[in-house]
mmCIF file of C-alpha atoms in Angstrom:
data_model
loop_
_atom_site.group_PDB
_atom_site.id
_atom_site.type_symbol
_atom_site.label_atom_id
_atom_site.label_comp_id
_atom_site.label_asym_id
_atom_site.label_seq_id
_atom_site.Cartn_x
_atom_site.Cartn_y
_atom_site.Cartn_z
ATOM 1 C CA UNK A 1 -32.987 9.765 44.941
ATOM 2 C CA UNK A 2 -35.285 12.846 45.242
ATOM 3 C CA UNK A 3 -36.090 15.186 42.369
ATOM 4 C CA UNK A 4 -39.440 17.367 41.648
ATOM 5 C CA UNK A 5 -40.177 15.823 38.009
ATOM 6 C CA UNK A 6 -39.092 12.327 37.023
ATOM 7 C CA UNK A 7 -38.959 11.800 33.015
ATOM 8 C CA UNK A 8 -39.124 8.381 31.392
ATOM 9 C CA UNK A 9 -37.542 8.558 28.144
ATOM 10 C CA UNK A 10 -34.625 10.585 26.415
ATOM 11 C CA UNK A 11 -36.480 11.355 23.164
ATOM 12 C CA UNK A 12 -37.316 14.790 21.935
ATOM 13 C CA UNK A 13 -40.230 14.841 24.485
ATOM 14 C CA UNK A 14 -38.514 14.075 27.659
ATOM 15 C CA UNK A 15 -35.324 16.003 26.845
ATOM 16 C CA UNK A 16 -36.989 18.994 25.991
ATOM 17 C CA UNK A 17 -39.421 18.985 28.934
ATOM 18 C CA UNK A 18 -36.427 18.584 31.305
ATOM 19 C CA UNK A 19 -34.695 21.736 29.737
ATOM 20 C CA UNK A 20 -37.929 23.832 29.799
ATOM 21 C CA UNK A 21 -38.471 22.807 33.364
ATOM 22 C CA UNK A 22 -34.830 23.838 34.332
ATOM 23 C CA UNK A 23 -35.459 27.082 32.965
ATOM 24 C CA UNK A 24 -38.458 27.624 35.071
ATOM 25 C CA UNK A 25 -36.342 26.376 37.954
ATOM 26 C CA UNK A 26 -37.894 23.183 38.408
ATOM 27 C CA UNK A 27 -35.590 20.111 39.008
ATOM 28 C CA UNK A 28 -35.847 16.550 36.846
ATOM 29 C CA UNK A 29 -34.373 13.533 36.239
ATOM 30 C CA UNK A 30 -34.379 11.802 32.743
ATOM 31 C CA UNK A 31 -33.995 8.010 32.810
ATOM 32 C CA UNK A 32 -33.217 6.274 29.239
ATOM 33 C CA UNK A 33 -32.936 2.414 28.716
ATOM 34 C CA UNK A 34 -30.755 2.951 25.623
ATOM 35 C CA UNK A 35 -26.891 4.280 25.500
ATOM 36 C CA UNK A 36 -26.326 8.057 24.249
ATOM 37 C CA UNK A 37 -24.975 6.838 21.142
ATOM 38 C CA UNK A 38 -27.981 5.231 20.187
ATOM 39 C CA UNK A 39 -30.252 7.981 21.173
ATOM 40 C CA UNK A 40 -28.029 10.680 19.176
ATOM 41 C CA UNK A 41 -28.168 8.367 16.147
ATOM 42 C CA UNK A 42 -31.881 7.460 15.999
ATOM 43 C CA UNK A 43 -33.113 8.664 12.644
ATOM 44 C CA UNK A 44 -36.706 9.810 12.727
ATOM 45 C CA UNK A 45 -38.808 12.953 11.676
ATOM 46 C CA UNK A 46 -36.905 15.838 10.054
ATOM 47 C CA UNK A 47 -39.827 18.244 9.314
ATOM 48 C CA UNK A 48 -40.088 21.178 12.299
ATOM 49 C CA UNK A 49 -43.380 23.218 12.198
ATOM 50 C CA UNK A 50 -42.990 26.787 12.905
ATOM 51 C CA UNK A 51 -44.409 26.692 16.505
ATOM 52 C CA UNK A 52 -41.656 23.841 17.264
ATOM 53 C CA UNK A 53 -38.902 26.120 15.725
ATOM 54 C CA UNK A 54 -40.012 29.038 18.050
ATOM 55 C CA UNK A 55 -39.927 26.710 21.051
ATOM 56 C CA UNK A 56 -36.404 25.427 20.509
ATOM 57 C CA UNK A 57 -35.155 29.146 19.784
ATOM 58 C CA UNK A 58 -36.752 30.528 22.990
ATOM 59 C CA UNK A 59 -35.401 27.651 24.912
ATOM 60 C CA UNK A 60 -31.913 28.582 23.850
ATOM 61 C CA UNK A 61 -31.218 25.414 21.782
ATOM 62 C CA UNK A 62 -32.000 26.561 18.434
ATOM 63 C CA UNK A 63 -28.234 27.771 17.528
ATOM 64 C CA UNK A 64 -27.021 24.722 15.505
ATOM 65 C CA UNK A 65 -30.481 24.482 13.902
ATOM 66 C CA UNK A 66 -30.842 28.092 12.633
ATOM 67 C CA UNK A 67 -27.245 27.445 10.992
ATOM 68 C CA UNK A 68 -27.752 24.080 9.542
ATOM 69 C CA UNK A 69 -31.486 23.688 9.347
ATOM 70 C CA UNK A 70 -33.105 24.245 5.828
ATOM 71 C CA UNK A 71 -36.095 26.557 5.872
ATOM 72 C CA UNK A 72 -38.798 25.869 3.497
ATOM 73 C CA UNK A 73 -41.552 27.907 2.316
ATOM 74 C CA UNK A 74 -43.756 25.157 0.543
ATOM 75 C CA UNK A 75 -43.858 21.534 -0.588
ATOM 76 C CA UNK A 76 -44.914 20.086 -3.974
ATOM 77 C CA UNK A 77 -47.734 17.966 -4.437
ATOM 78 C CA UNK A 78 -46.904 15.864 -7.839
ATOM 79 C CA UNK A 79 -49.511 13.622 -9.625
ATOM 80 C CA UNK A 80 -51.033 13.326 -13.038
ATOM 81 C CA UNK A 81 -47.399 14.295 -14.734
ATOM 82 C CA UNK A 82 -47.239 17.846 -13.433
ATOM 83 C CA UNK A 83 -45.781 19.193 -10.250
ATOM 84 C CA UNK A 84 -48.145 21.783 -7.941
ATOM 85 C CA UNK A 85 -46.477 23.952 -5.465
ATOM 86 C CA UNK A 86 -48.258 24.806 -2.050
ATOM 87 C CA UNK A 87 -46.731 28.308 -1.388
ATOM 88 C CA UNK A 88 -46.461 28.859 2.163
ATOM 89 C CA UNK A 89 -45.300 32.156 1.896
ATOM 90 C CA UNK A 90 -48.257 33.172 0.026
ATOM 91 C CA UNK A 91 -50.929 31.214 1.963
ATOM 92 C CA UNK A 92 -49.738 31.403 5.561
ATOM 93 C CA UNK A 93 -47.597 34.641 5.539
ATOM 94 C CA UNK A 94 -44.698 34.557 8.173
ATOM 95 C CA UNK A 95 -45.072 30.770 8.739
ATOM 96 C CA UNK A 96 -42.978 27.970 7.308
ATOM 97 C CA UNK A 97 -41.179 24.722 8.290
ATOM 98 C CA UNK A 98 -37.664 23.866 8.693
ATOM 99 C CA UNK A 99 -36.137 20.670 7.728
ATOM 100 C CA UNK A 100 -33.725 19.454 10.863
ATOM 101 C CA UNK A 101 -33.579 15.903 11.841
ATOM 102 C CA UNK A 102 -34.807 14.461 14.716
ATOM 103 C CA UNK A 103 -31.462 13.053 15.880
ATOM 104 C CA UNK A 104 -29.913 16.560 15.488
ATOM 105 C CA UNK A 105 -32.712 18.180 18.019
ATOM 106 C CA UNK A 106 -31.785 15.319 20.396
ATOM 107 C CA UNK A 107 -28.151 15.807 20.089
ATOM 108 C CA UNK A 108 -28.526 19.746 21.042
ATOM 109 C CA UNK A 109 -30.935 18.993 24.004
ATOM 110 C CA UNK A 110 -28.594 16.550 25.400
ATOM 111 C CA UNK A 111 -25.557 19.000 25.129
ATOM 112 C CA UNK A 112 -27.826 21.712 26.617
ATOM 113 C CA UNK A 113 -28.936 19.211 29.755
ATOM 114 C CA UNK A 114 -25.399 18.307 30.301
ATOM 115 C CA UNK A 115 -24.133 21.622 30.165
ATOM 116 C CA UNK A 116 -26.508 22.853 32.914
ATOM 117 C CA UNK A 117 -25.500 19.882 34.909
ATOM 118 C CA UNK A 118 -28.923 18.220 33.978
ATOM 119 C CA UNK A 119 -29.340 14.363 35.048
ATOM 120 C CA UNK A 120 -29.872 12.120 32.238
ATOM 121 C CA UNK A 121 -29.302 8.754 32.937
ATOM 122 C CA UNK A 122 -28.820 6.461 30.252
ATOM 123 C CA UNK A 123 -28.527 2.649 30.208
ATOM 124 C CA UNK A 124 -31.063 2.320 32.782
ATOM 125 C CA UNK A 125 -33.313 -0.906 32.921
ATOM 126 C CA UNK A 126 -36.472 -2.387 34.537
ATOM 127 C CA UNK A 127 -37.890 1.017 34.766
ATOM 128 C CA UNK A 128 -41.002 1.223 37.117
ATOM 129 C CA UNK A 129 -43.274 3.867 37.638
ATOM 130 C CA UNK A 130 -45.350 3.700 40.723
ATOM 131 C CA UNK A 131 -47.561 5.339 43.172
ATOM 132 C CA UNK A 132 -48.745 8.140 40.715
ATOM 133 C CA UNK A 133 -52.280 7.639 41.946
ATOM 134 C CA UNK A 134 -51.184 8.967 45.396
ATOM 135 C CA UNK A 135 -49.165 12.098 46.304
ATOM 136 C CA UNK A 136 -46.013 10.002 46.453
ATOM 137 C CA UNK A 137 -45.110 8.866 43.096
ATOM 138 C CA UNK A 138 -41.907 7.109 42.247
ATOM 139 C CA UNK A 139 -39.760 5.593 39.784
ATOM 140 C CA UNK A 140 -37.709 2.558 40.505
ATOM 141 C CA UNK A 141 -35.085 1.470 38.151
ATOM 142 C CA UNK A 142 -31.687 -0.274 37.851
ATOM 143 C CA UNK A 143 -28.568 2.052 36.970
ATOM 144 C CA UNK A 144 -25.985 0.843 34.360
ATOM 145 C CA UNK A 145 -23.602 -0.171 37.094
ATOM 146 C CA UNK A 146 -26.408 -2.793 38.367
ATOM 147 C CA UNK A 147 -27.639 -0.780 41.564
ATOM 148 C CA UNK A 148 -31.341 -0.697 42.210
ATOM 149 C CA UNK A 149 -32.664 2.830 42.756
ATOM 150 C CA UNK A 150 -35.783 4.421 43.655
ATOM 151 C CA UNK A 151 -36.424 7.904 42.521
ATOM 152 C CA UNK A 152 -39.208 9.923 44.488
ATOM 153 C CA UNK A 153 -40.767 12.783 42.663
ATOM 154 C CA UNK A 154 -43.809 15.125 42.696
ATOM 155 C CA UNK A 155 -44.776 13.847 39.321
ATOM 156 C CA UNK A 156 -44.015 11.295 36.631
ATOM 157 C CA UNK A 157 -43.826 12.362 33.030
ATOM 158 C CA UNK A 158 -44.023 9.532 30.542
ATOM 159 C CA UNK A 159 -42.238 10.439 27.308
ATOM 160 C CA UNK A 160 -41.156 7.017 26.532
ATOM 161 C CA UNK A 161 -42.585 6.316 23.320
ATOM 162 C CA UNK A 162 -45.355 3.794 22.091
ATOM 163 C CA UNK A 163 -43.555 0.746 23.162
ATOM 164 C CA UNK A 164 -42.363 2.684 26.714
ATOM 165 C CA UNK A 165 -43.321 1.438 30.149
ATOM 166 C CA UNK A 166 -45.539 4.393 31.177
ATOM 167 C CA UNK A 167 -48.730 3.800 29.238
ATOM 168 C CA UNK A 168 -48.910 0.131 30.227
ATOM 169 C CA UNK A 169 -48.507 1.178 33.641
ATOM 170 C CA UNK A 170 -51.612 2.714 33.878
ATOM 171 C CA UNK A 171 -54.544 0.437 35.395
ATOM 172 C CA UNK A 172 -56.797 -1.147 33.021
ATOM 173 C CA UNK A 173 -60.029 0.842 32.399
ATOM 174 C CA UNK A 174 -58.695 4.161 32.926
ATOM 175 C CA UNK A 175 -57.746 4.760 29.261
ATOM 176 C CA UNK A 176 -59.721 4.799 26.028
ATOM 177 C CA UNK A 177 -57.944 3.684 23.027
ATOM 178 C CA UNK A 178 -58.672 4.764 19.403
ATOM 179 C CA UNK A 179 -56.559 3.393 16.883
ATOM 180 C CA UNK A 180 -56.325 2.354 12.867
ATOM 181 C CA UNK A 181 -53.862 0.387 11.255
ATOM 182 C CA UNK A 182 -53.163 0.972 7.442
ATOM 183 C CA UNK A 183 -52.820 -1.670 4.626
ATOM 184 C CA UNK A 184 -49.380 -0.327 3.751
ATOM 185 C CA UNK A 185 -45.854 0.673 5.297
ATOM 186 C CA UNK A 186 -43.300 3.110 4.280
ATOM 187 C CA UNK A 187 -39.798 2.001 2.881
ATOM 188 C CA UNK A 188 -37.511 4.856 4.480
ATOM 189 C CA UNK A 189 -34.217 5.349 2.880
ATOM 190 C CA UNK A 190 -31.150 7.640 3.702
ATOM 191 C CA UNK A 191 -29.028 8.435 0.969
ATOM 192 C CA UNK A 192 -25.513 10.125 0.909
ATOM 193 C CA UNK A 193 -26.636 12.184 -2.206
ATOM 194 C CA UNK A 194 -27.566 15.989 -2.647
ATOM 195 C CA UNK A 195 -31.234 16.498 -2.638
ATOM 196 C CA UNK A 196 -32.640 16.310 -6.171
ATOM 197 C CA UNK A 197 -35.178 19.625 -5.443
ATOM 198 C CA UNK A 198 -35.072 22.537 -3.062
ATOM 199 C CA UNK A 199 -38.596 21.389 -1.598
ATOM 200 C CA UNK A 200 -40.393 18.283 -0.640
ATOM 201 C CA UNK A 201 -41.825 16.437 -3.190
ATOM 202 C CA UNK A 202 -45.213 14.432 -2.367
ATOM 203 C CA UNK A 203 -45.900 12.102 -5.233
ATOM 204 C CA UNK A 204 -49.052 10.127 -5.937
ATOM 205 C CA UNK A 205 -48.950 7.386 -8.585
ATOM 206 C CA UNK A 206 -50.814 4.255 -9.493
ATOM 207 C CA UNK A 207 -47.916 2.288 -8.411
ATOM 208 C CA UNK A 208 -48.116 4.143 -4.794
ATOM 209 C CA UNK A 209 -46.996 7.018 -2.958
ATOM 210 C CA UNK A 210 -43.432 8.205 -2.873
ATOM 211 C CA UNK A 211 -41.688 11.103 -0.724
ATOM 212 C CA UNK A 212 -38.355 13.257 -1.646
ATOM 213 C CA UNK A 213 -36.953 14.799 1.444
ATOM 214 C CA UNK A 214 -33.904 16.094 2.852
ATOM 215 C CA UNK A 215 -31.929 16.127 5.897
ATOM 216 C CA UNK A 216 -28.801 18.288 4.726
ATOM 217 C CA UNK A 217 -27.338 19.888 1.578
ATOM 218 C CA UNK A 218 -25.834 16.582 1.211
ATOM 219 C CA UNK A 219 -28.271 13.899 2.494
ATOM 220 C CA UNK A 220 -31.428 12.961 1.103
ATOM 221 C CA UNK A 221 -34.267 11.186 2.506
ATOM 222 C CA UNK A 222 -36.620 9.064 0.531
ATOM 223 C CA UNK A 223 -39.863 6.985 1.266
ATOM 224 C CA UNK A 224 -41.765 4.546 -0.768
ATOM 225 C CA UNK A 225 -45.259 3.001 -0.293
ATOM 226 C CA UNK A 226 -44.613 -0.801 0.151
ATOM 227 C CA UNK A 227 -46.781 -3.667 1.729
ATOM 228 C CA UNK A 228 -47.187 -3.639 5.410
ATOM 229 C CA UNK A 229 -45.117 -6.818 5.724
ATOM 230 C CA UNK A 230 -42.759 -6.267 3.061
ATOM 231 C CA UNK A 231 -39.138 -7.326 4.301
ATOM 232 C CA UNK A 232 -36.308 -4.674 3.761
ATOM 233 C CA UNK A 233 -34.281 -7.583 2.290
ATOM 234 C CA UNK A 234 -36.528 -7.315 -0.903
ATOM 235 C CA UNK A 235 -35.285 -3.924 -1.587
ATOM 236 C CA UNK A 236 -31.682 -3.845 -3.046
ATOM 237 C CA UNK A 237 -30.340 -0.539 -3.767
ATOM 238 C CA UNK A 238 -30.676 -0.841 -7.443
ATOM 239 C CA UNK A 239 -34.535 -1.727 -6.879
ATOM 240 C CA UNK A 240 -34.969 1.283 -4.731
ATOM 241 C CA UNK A 241 -33.505 3.626 -7.038
ATOM 242 C CA UNK A 242 -35.579 2.246 -10.208
ATOM 243 C CA UNK A 243 -38.809 2.478 -8.068
ATOM 244 C CA UNK A 244 -38.107 5.919 -6.975
ATOM 245 C CA UNK A 245 -37.248 7.127 -10.421
ATOM 246 C CA UNK A 246 -40.706 5.506 -11.919
ATOM 247 C CA UNK A 247 -42.691 7.251 -9.262
ATOM 248 C CA UNK A 248 -40.797 10.697 -8.932
ATOM 249 C CA UNK A 249 -39.594 11.227 -12.312
ATOM 250 C CA UNK A 250 -42.717 11.977 -13.847
ATOM 251 C CA UNK A 251 -42.385 15.663 -14.286
ATOM 252 C CA UNK A 252 -40.513 16.932 -17.399
ATOM 253 C CA UNK A 253 -37.041 17.850 -16.785
ATOM 254 C CA UNK A 254 -36.798 16.393 -13.276
ATOM 255 C CA UNK A 255 -33.870 13.920 -12.865
ATOM 256 C CA UNK A 256 -33.323 12.034 -9.437
ATOM 257 C CA UNK A 257 -29.877 12.337 -8.001
ATOM 258 C CA UNK A 258 -28.646 8.779 -6.997
ATOM 259 C CA UNK A 259 -25.702 7.510 -5.006
ATOM 260 C CA UNK A 260 -24.860 5.320 -2.065
ATOM 261 C CA UNK A 261 -27.578 4.318 0.366
ATOM 262 C CA UNK A 262 -26.610 4.516 3.942
ATOM 263 C CA UNK A 263 -29.829 3.515 5.876
ATOM 264 C CA UNK A 264 -33.033 1.785 5.085
ATOM 265 C CA UNK A 265 -35.944 0.215 7.223
ATOM 266 C CA UNK A 266 -39.526 -0.220 6.945
ATOM 267 C CA UNK A 267 -42.169 1.393 9.218
ATOM 268 C CA UNK A 268 -46.040 0.324 9.391
ATOM 269 C CA UNK A 269 -48.176 3.221 9.234
ATOM 270 C CA UNK A 270 -50.498 3.555 12.354
ATOM 271 C CA UNK A 271 -52.979 6.095 14.068
ATOM 272 C CA UNK A 272 -53.171 5.774 17.737
ATOM 273 C CA UNK A 273 -54.705 7.848 20.507
ATOM 274 C CA UNK A 274 -54.956 7.112 24.021
ATOM 275 C CA UNK A 275 -56.947 9.334 26.494
ATOM 276 C CA UNK A 276 -56.943 10.800 28.896
ATOM 277 C CA UNK A 277 -53.196 11.805 28.743
ATOM 278 C CA UNK A 278 -53.070 11.559 32.572
ATOM 279 C CA UNK A 279 -53.582 9.272 35.346
ATOM 280 C CA UNK A 280 -53.258 11.015 38.665
ATOM 281 C CA UNK A 281 -49.577 12.387 38.754
ATOM 282 C CA UNK A 282 -48.448 10.233 35.742
ATOM 283 C CA UNK A 283 -48.573 12.464 32.498
ATOM 284 C CA UNK A 284 -48.141 10.913 29.051
ATOM 285 C CA UNK A 285 -46.614 13.072 26.337
ATOM 286 C CA UNK A 286 -45.454 12.396 22.732
ATOM 287 C CA UNK A 287 -45.715 8.871 21.371
ATOM 288 C CA UNK A 288 -46.266 7.523 24.713
ATOM 289 C CA UNK A 289 -50.121 8.926 24.129
ATOM 290 C CA UNK A 290 -50.397 9.464 20.511
ATOM 291 C CA UNK A 291 -49.152 7.940 16.984
ATOM 292 C CA UNK A 292 -49.723 9.569 13.478
ATOM 293 C CA UNK A 293 -48.947 8.385 9.944
ATOM 294 C CA UNK A 294 -45.956 10.300 9.128
ATOM 295 C CA UNK A 295 -47.529 11.735 5.959
ATOM 296 C CA UNK A 296 -48.468 14.920 7.690
ATOM 297 C CA UNK A 297 -45.119 15.384 9.572
ATOM 298 C CA UNK A 298 -46.601 15.809 12.924
ATOM 299 C CA UNK A 299 -45.314 13.370 15.291
ATOM 300 C CA UNK A 300 -42.158 15.041 16.820
ATOM 301 C CA UNK A 301 -44.326 18.350 16.395
ATOM 302 C CA UNK A 302 -47.083 17.201 18.654
ATOM 303 C CA UNK A 303 -44.578 15.897 21.397
ATOM 304 C CA UNK A 304 -43.231 19.689 21.562
ATOM 305 C CA UNK A 305 -46.657 20.981 21.609
ATOM 306 C CA UNK A 306 -47.331 18.646 24.860
ATOM 307 C CA UNK A 307 -44.289 19.264 26.875
ATOM 308 C CA UNK A 308 -44.492 22.963 26.113
ATOM 309 C CA UNK A 309 -48.026 22.530 27.844
ATOM 310 C CA UNK A 310 -46.900 20.531 30.635
ATOM 311 C CA UNK A 311 -43.975 22.790 31.562
ATOM 312 C CA UNK A 312 -46.159 25.482 31.896
ATOM 313 C CA UNK A 313 -49.093 23.795 33.919
ATOM 314 C CA UNK A 314 -46.257 22.346 36.143
ATOM 315 C CA UNK A 315 -44.550 26.128 36.792
ATOM 316 C CA UNK A 316 -48.156 27.210 37.605
ATOM 317 C CA UNK A 317 -48.594 24.461 40.096
ATOM 318 C CA UNK A 318 -45.359 25.095 41.761
ATOM 319 C CA UNK A 319 -45.648 28.927 41.660
ATOM 320 C CA UNK A 320 -48.886 29.149 42.938
ATOM 321 C CA UNK A 321 -50.681 25.844 43.719
ATOM 322 C CA UNK A 322 -53.078 26.158 41.023
ATOM 323 C CA UNK A 323 -53.876 22.989 39.306
ATOM 324 C CA UNK A 324 -56.152 24.548 36.703
ATOM 325 C CA UNK A 325 -53.536 23.943 33.890
ATOM 326 C CA UNK A 326 -52.576 20.377 35.162
ATOM 327 C CA UNK A 327 -56.232 19.319 35.332
ATOM 328 C CA UNK A 328 -56.860 20.801 31.781
ATOM 329 C CA UNK A 329 -53.628 19.366 30.375
ATOM 330 C CA UNK A 330 -55.200 16.044 28.607
ATOM 331 C CA UNK A 331 -58.108 18.197 27.162
ATOM 332 C CA UNK A 332 -56.002 20.780 25.825
ATOM 333 C CA UNK A 333 -53.425 18.607 24.341
ATOM 334 C CA UNK A 334 -56.239 16.157 22.688
ATOM 335 C CA UNK A 335 -57.830 19.098 20.628
ATOM 336 C CA UNK A 336 -54.484 19.442 18.959
ATOM 337 C CA UNK A 337 -53.807 15.795 18.844
ATOM 338 C CA UNK A 338 -57.121 15.132 17.166
ATOM 339 C CA UNK A 339 -56.619 17.947 14.663
ATOM 340 C CA UNK A 340 -53.297 16.512 13.772
ATOM 341 C CA UNK A 341 -55.007 13.103 13.599
ATOM 342 C CA UNK A 342 -57.410 14.087 10.900
ATOM 343 C CA UNK A 343 -54.843 16.052 8.915
ATOM 344 C CA UNK A 344 -52.388 13.131 9.054
ATOM 345 C CA UNK A 345 -55.026 10.853 7.992
ATOM 346 C CA UNK A 346 -56.297 13.238 5.186
ATOM 347 C CA UNK A 347 -52.808 13.449 3.629
ATOM 348 C CA UNK A 348 -52.426 9.902 3.931
ATOM 349 C CA UNK A 349 -55.658 8.927 2.026
ATOM 350 C CA UNK A 350 -55.221 11.625 -0.497
ATOM 351 C CA UNK A 351 -51.687 10.382 -1.903
ATOM 352 C CA UNK A 352 -51.428 6.623 -1.005
ATOM 353 C CA UNK A 353 -52.850 3.976 -2.963
ATOM 354 C CA UNK A 354 -55.282 1.632 -1.196
ATOM 355 C CA UNK A 355 -56.538 -0.509 -3.606
ATOM 356 C CA UNK A 356 -55.358 -0.912 -7.208
ATOM 357 C CA UNK A 357 -58.764 -2.257 -8.155
ATOM 358 C CA UNK A 358 -60.590 0.743 -6.824
ATOM 359 C CA UNK A 359 -61.021 3.028 -9.921
ATOM 360 C CA UNK A 360 -63.945 4.930 -8.174
ATOM 361 C CA UNK A 361 -61.617 5.668 -5.082
ATOM 362 C CA UNK A 362 -58.913 6.639 -7.735
ATOM 363 C CA UNK A 363 -61.022 9.110 -9.274
ATOM 364 C CA UNK A 364 -62.077 10.540 -5.856
ATOM 365 C CA UNK A 365 -58.513 10.980 -4.731
ATOM 366 C CA UNK A 366 -57.792 12.697 -8.313
ATOM 367 C CA UNK A 367 -60.915 15.156 -8.051
ATOM 368 C CA UNK A 368 -59.643 16.286 -4.425
ATOM 369 C CA UNK A 369 -55.822 16.464 -5.755
ATOM 370 C CA UNK A 370 -56.857 18.745 -8.373
ATOM 371 C CA UNK A 371 -59.175 20.767 -5.995
ATOM 372 C CA UNK A 372 -56.558 21.236 -3.405
ATOM 373 C CA UNK A 373 -54.030 22.612 -6.302
ATOM 374 C CA UNK A 374 -56.430 24.842 -7.914
ATOM 375 C CA UNK A 375 -58.384 26.484 -5.175
ATOM 376 C CA UNK A 376 -56.609 28.816 -2.775
ATOM 377 C CA UNK A 377 -59.024 28.052 -0.186
ATOM 378 C CA UNK A 378 -58.320 24.377 0.008
ATOM 379 C CA UNK A 379 -54.453 24.944 -0.495
ATOM 380 C CA UNK A 380 -54.621 27.373 2.419
ATOM 381 C CA UNK A 381 -55.984 24.797 4.613
ATOM 382 C CA UNK A 382 -53.386 22.375 3.947
ATOM 383 C CA UNK A 383 -50.697 25.049 4.159
ATOM 384 C CA UNK A 384 -52.103 26.104 7.829
ATOM 385 C CA UNK A 385 -52.100 22.556 9.314
ATOM 386 C CA UNK A 386 -48.805 21.603 7.474
ATOM 387 C CA UNK A 387 -46.637 24.658 9.016
ATOM 388 C CA UNK A 388 -48.523 23.935 12.091
ATOM 389 C CA UNK A 389 -51.509 25.702 13.885
ATOM 390 C CA UNK A 390 -50.588 28.477 16.674
ATOM 391 C CA UNK A 391 -50.547 27.125 20.131
ATOM 392 C CA UNK A 392 -52.987 28.033 22.654
ATOM 393 C CA UNK A 393 -52.158 30.821 24.956
ATOM 394 C CA UNK A 394 -51.251 29.970 28.444
ATOM 395 C CA UNK A 395 -50.527 32.638 31.126
ATOM 396 C CA UNK A 396 -47.431 34.837 30.731
ATOM 397 C CA UNK A 397 -47.116 35.737 34.413
ATOM 398 C CA UNK A 398 -46.175 32.664 36.066
ATOM 399 C CA UNK A 399 -42.859 33.034 38.195
ATOM 400 C CA UNK A 400 -39.814 31.668 36.691
ATOM 401 C CA UNK A 401 -38.542 30.224 39.941
ATOM 402 C CA UNK A 402 -40.948 28.510 42.075
ATOM 403 C CA UNK A 403 -40.752 29.117 45.869
ATOM 404 C CA UNK A 404 -39.548 26.392 47.985
ATOM 405 C CA UNK A 405 -41.888 24.077 49.900
ATOM 406 C CA UNK A 406 -41.382 23.221 53.098
ATOM 407 C CA UNK A 407 -39.978 19.513 53.630
ATOM 408 C CA UNK A 408 -42.687 16.917 52.960
ATOM 409 C CA UNK A 409 -45.236 19.497 51.679
ATOM 410 C CA UNK A 410 -45.935 19.858 48.118
ATOM 411 C CA UNK A 411 -49.257 21.812 46.629
#
């Protein structure tokens, strides 16, 4: 097989990259070890930054998002028996978030790729990226029917997540890794109940953090801070609802709507960055290169920022032969990644209980919560980072369709 860009991973990063490249006239093949049903049902983040919404709309895959997504113009910080709204429309005019599940984004992207005759190969196995330190990279893999295949390409994009094969394929000593584990996890709950509030509620309590979110007018999403090794079996439905009530029903007049729980899982909290996000002609994007705690809602949005930039860099390379954007890909991405790392860490430390015996730490936490909800300057910083910083400018005059290169020759 032969293509221009071989993409490992059919999550949001890999699928969006493939579609954006298609719009620029660049061919790609996406390889995914899971089956299509699993990929489309995998529940992950649901908060889309303004920039992510804009990219999906500009790529022509935002029709259903505009119809079914839930635009939000603020969030609530709840602590000390009161709720405090961070008003995006006042603090960052013209910018907001949209609640639309990651699995829905994936469904839209798969449909768009298949409608354009894009190659998305599910249920492949034994994926091995190779030759990326030369000008002849390739990916070997086994098809679902058992046939072993070699995919020759100009570039490999590793979009296969934290546990994928792309990052481990990079030789030892190339990457520097920065990471932090947190002393708690999130118990995530998907419930078939209408949301109890119109916007997300971030609740800080002495018993731990809680988040009220939503996926649709009939499906709600909740999170509870729990110990890092907590078994899901310890949380029957009745205990979950009781704890959510305790942590969320702290404001007069607020009542939590309860009902059937359709999914629950425990997710450890981690911060992770591997840099540079490139080795030769292998480029890492999304969770393959960086992980953030979900408190700041940045994971999916960082992946979109990565592949947006990688698309422009590849388009410039194919169209003009210039490697400037490709050479700057890692540094440019990492500026945004580290800003998101700091914001996610800050939100996490602001809202979670780290040590129940640390009275000094709790007073510091309360002091900053009071400050961020009483100072427009502090609230504007939170709002600006939450809705997403603007993308860095890239050249707007790159030709849409790259010229054909003679056989055996690439820039």
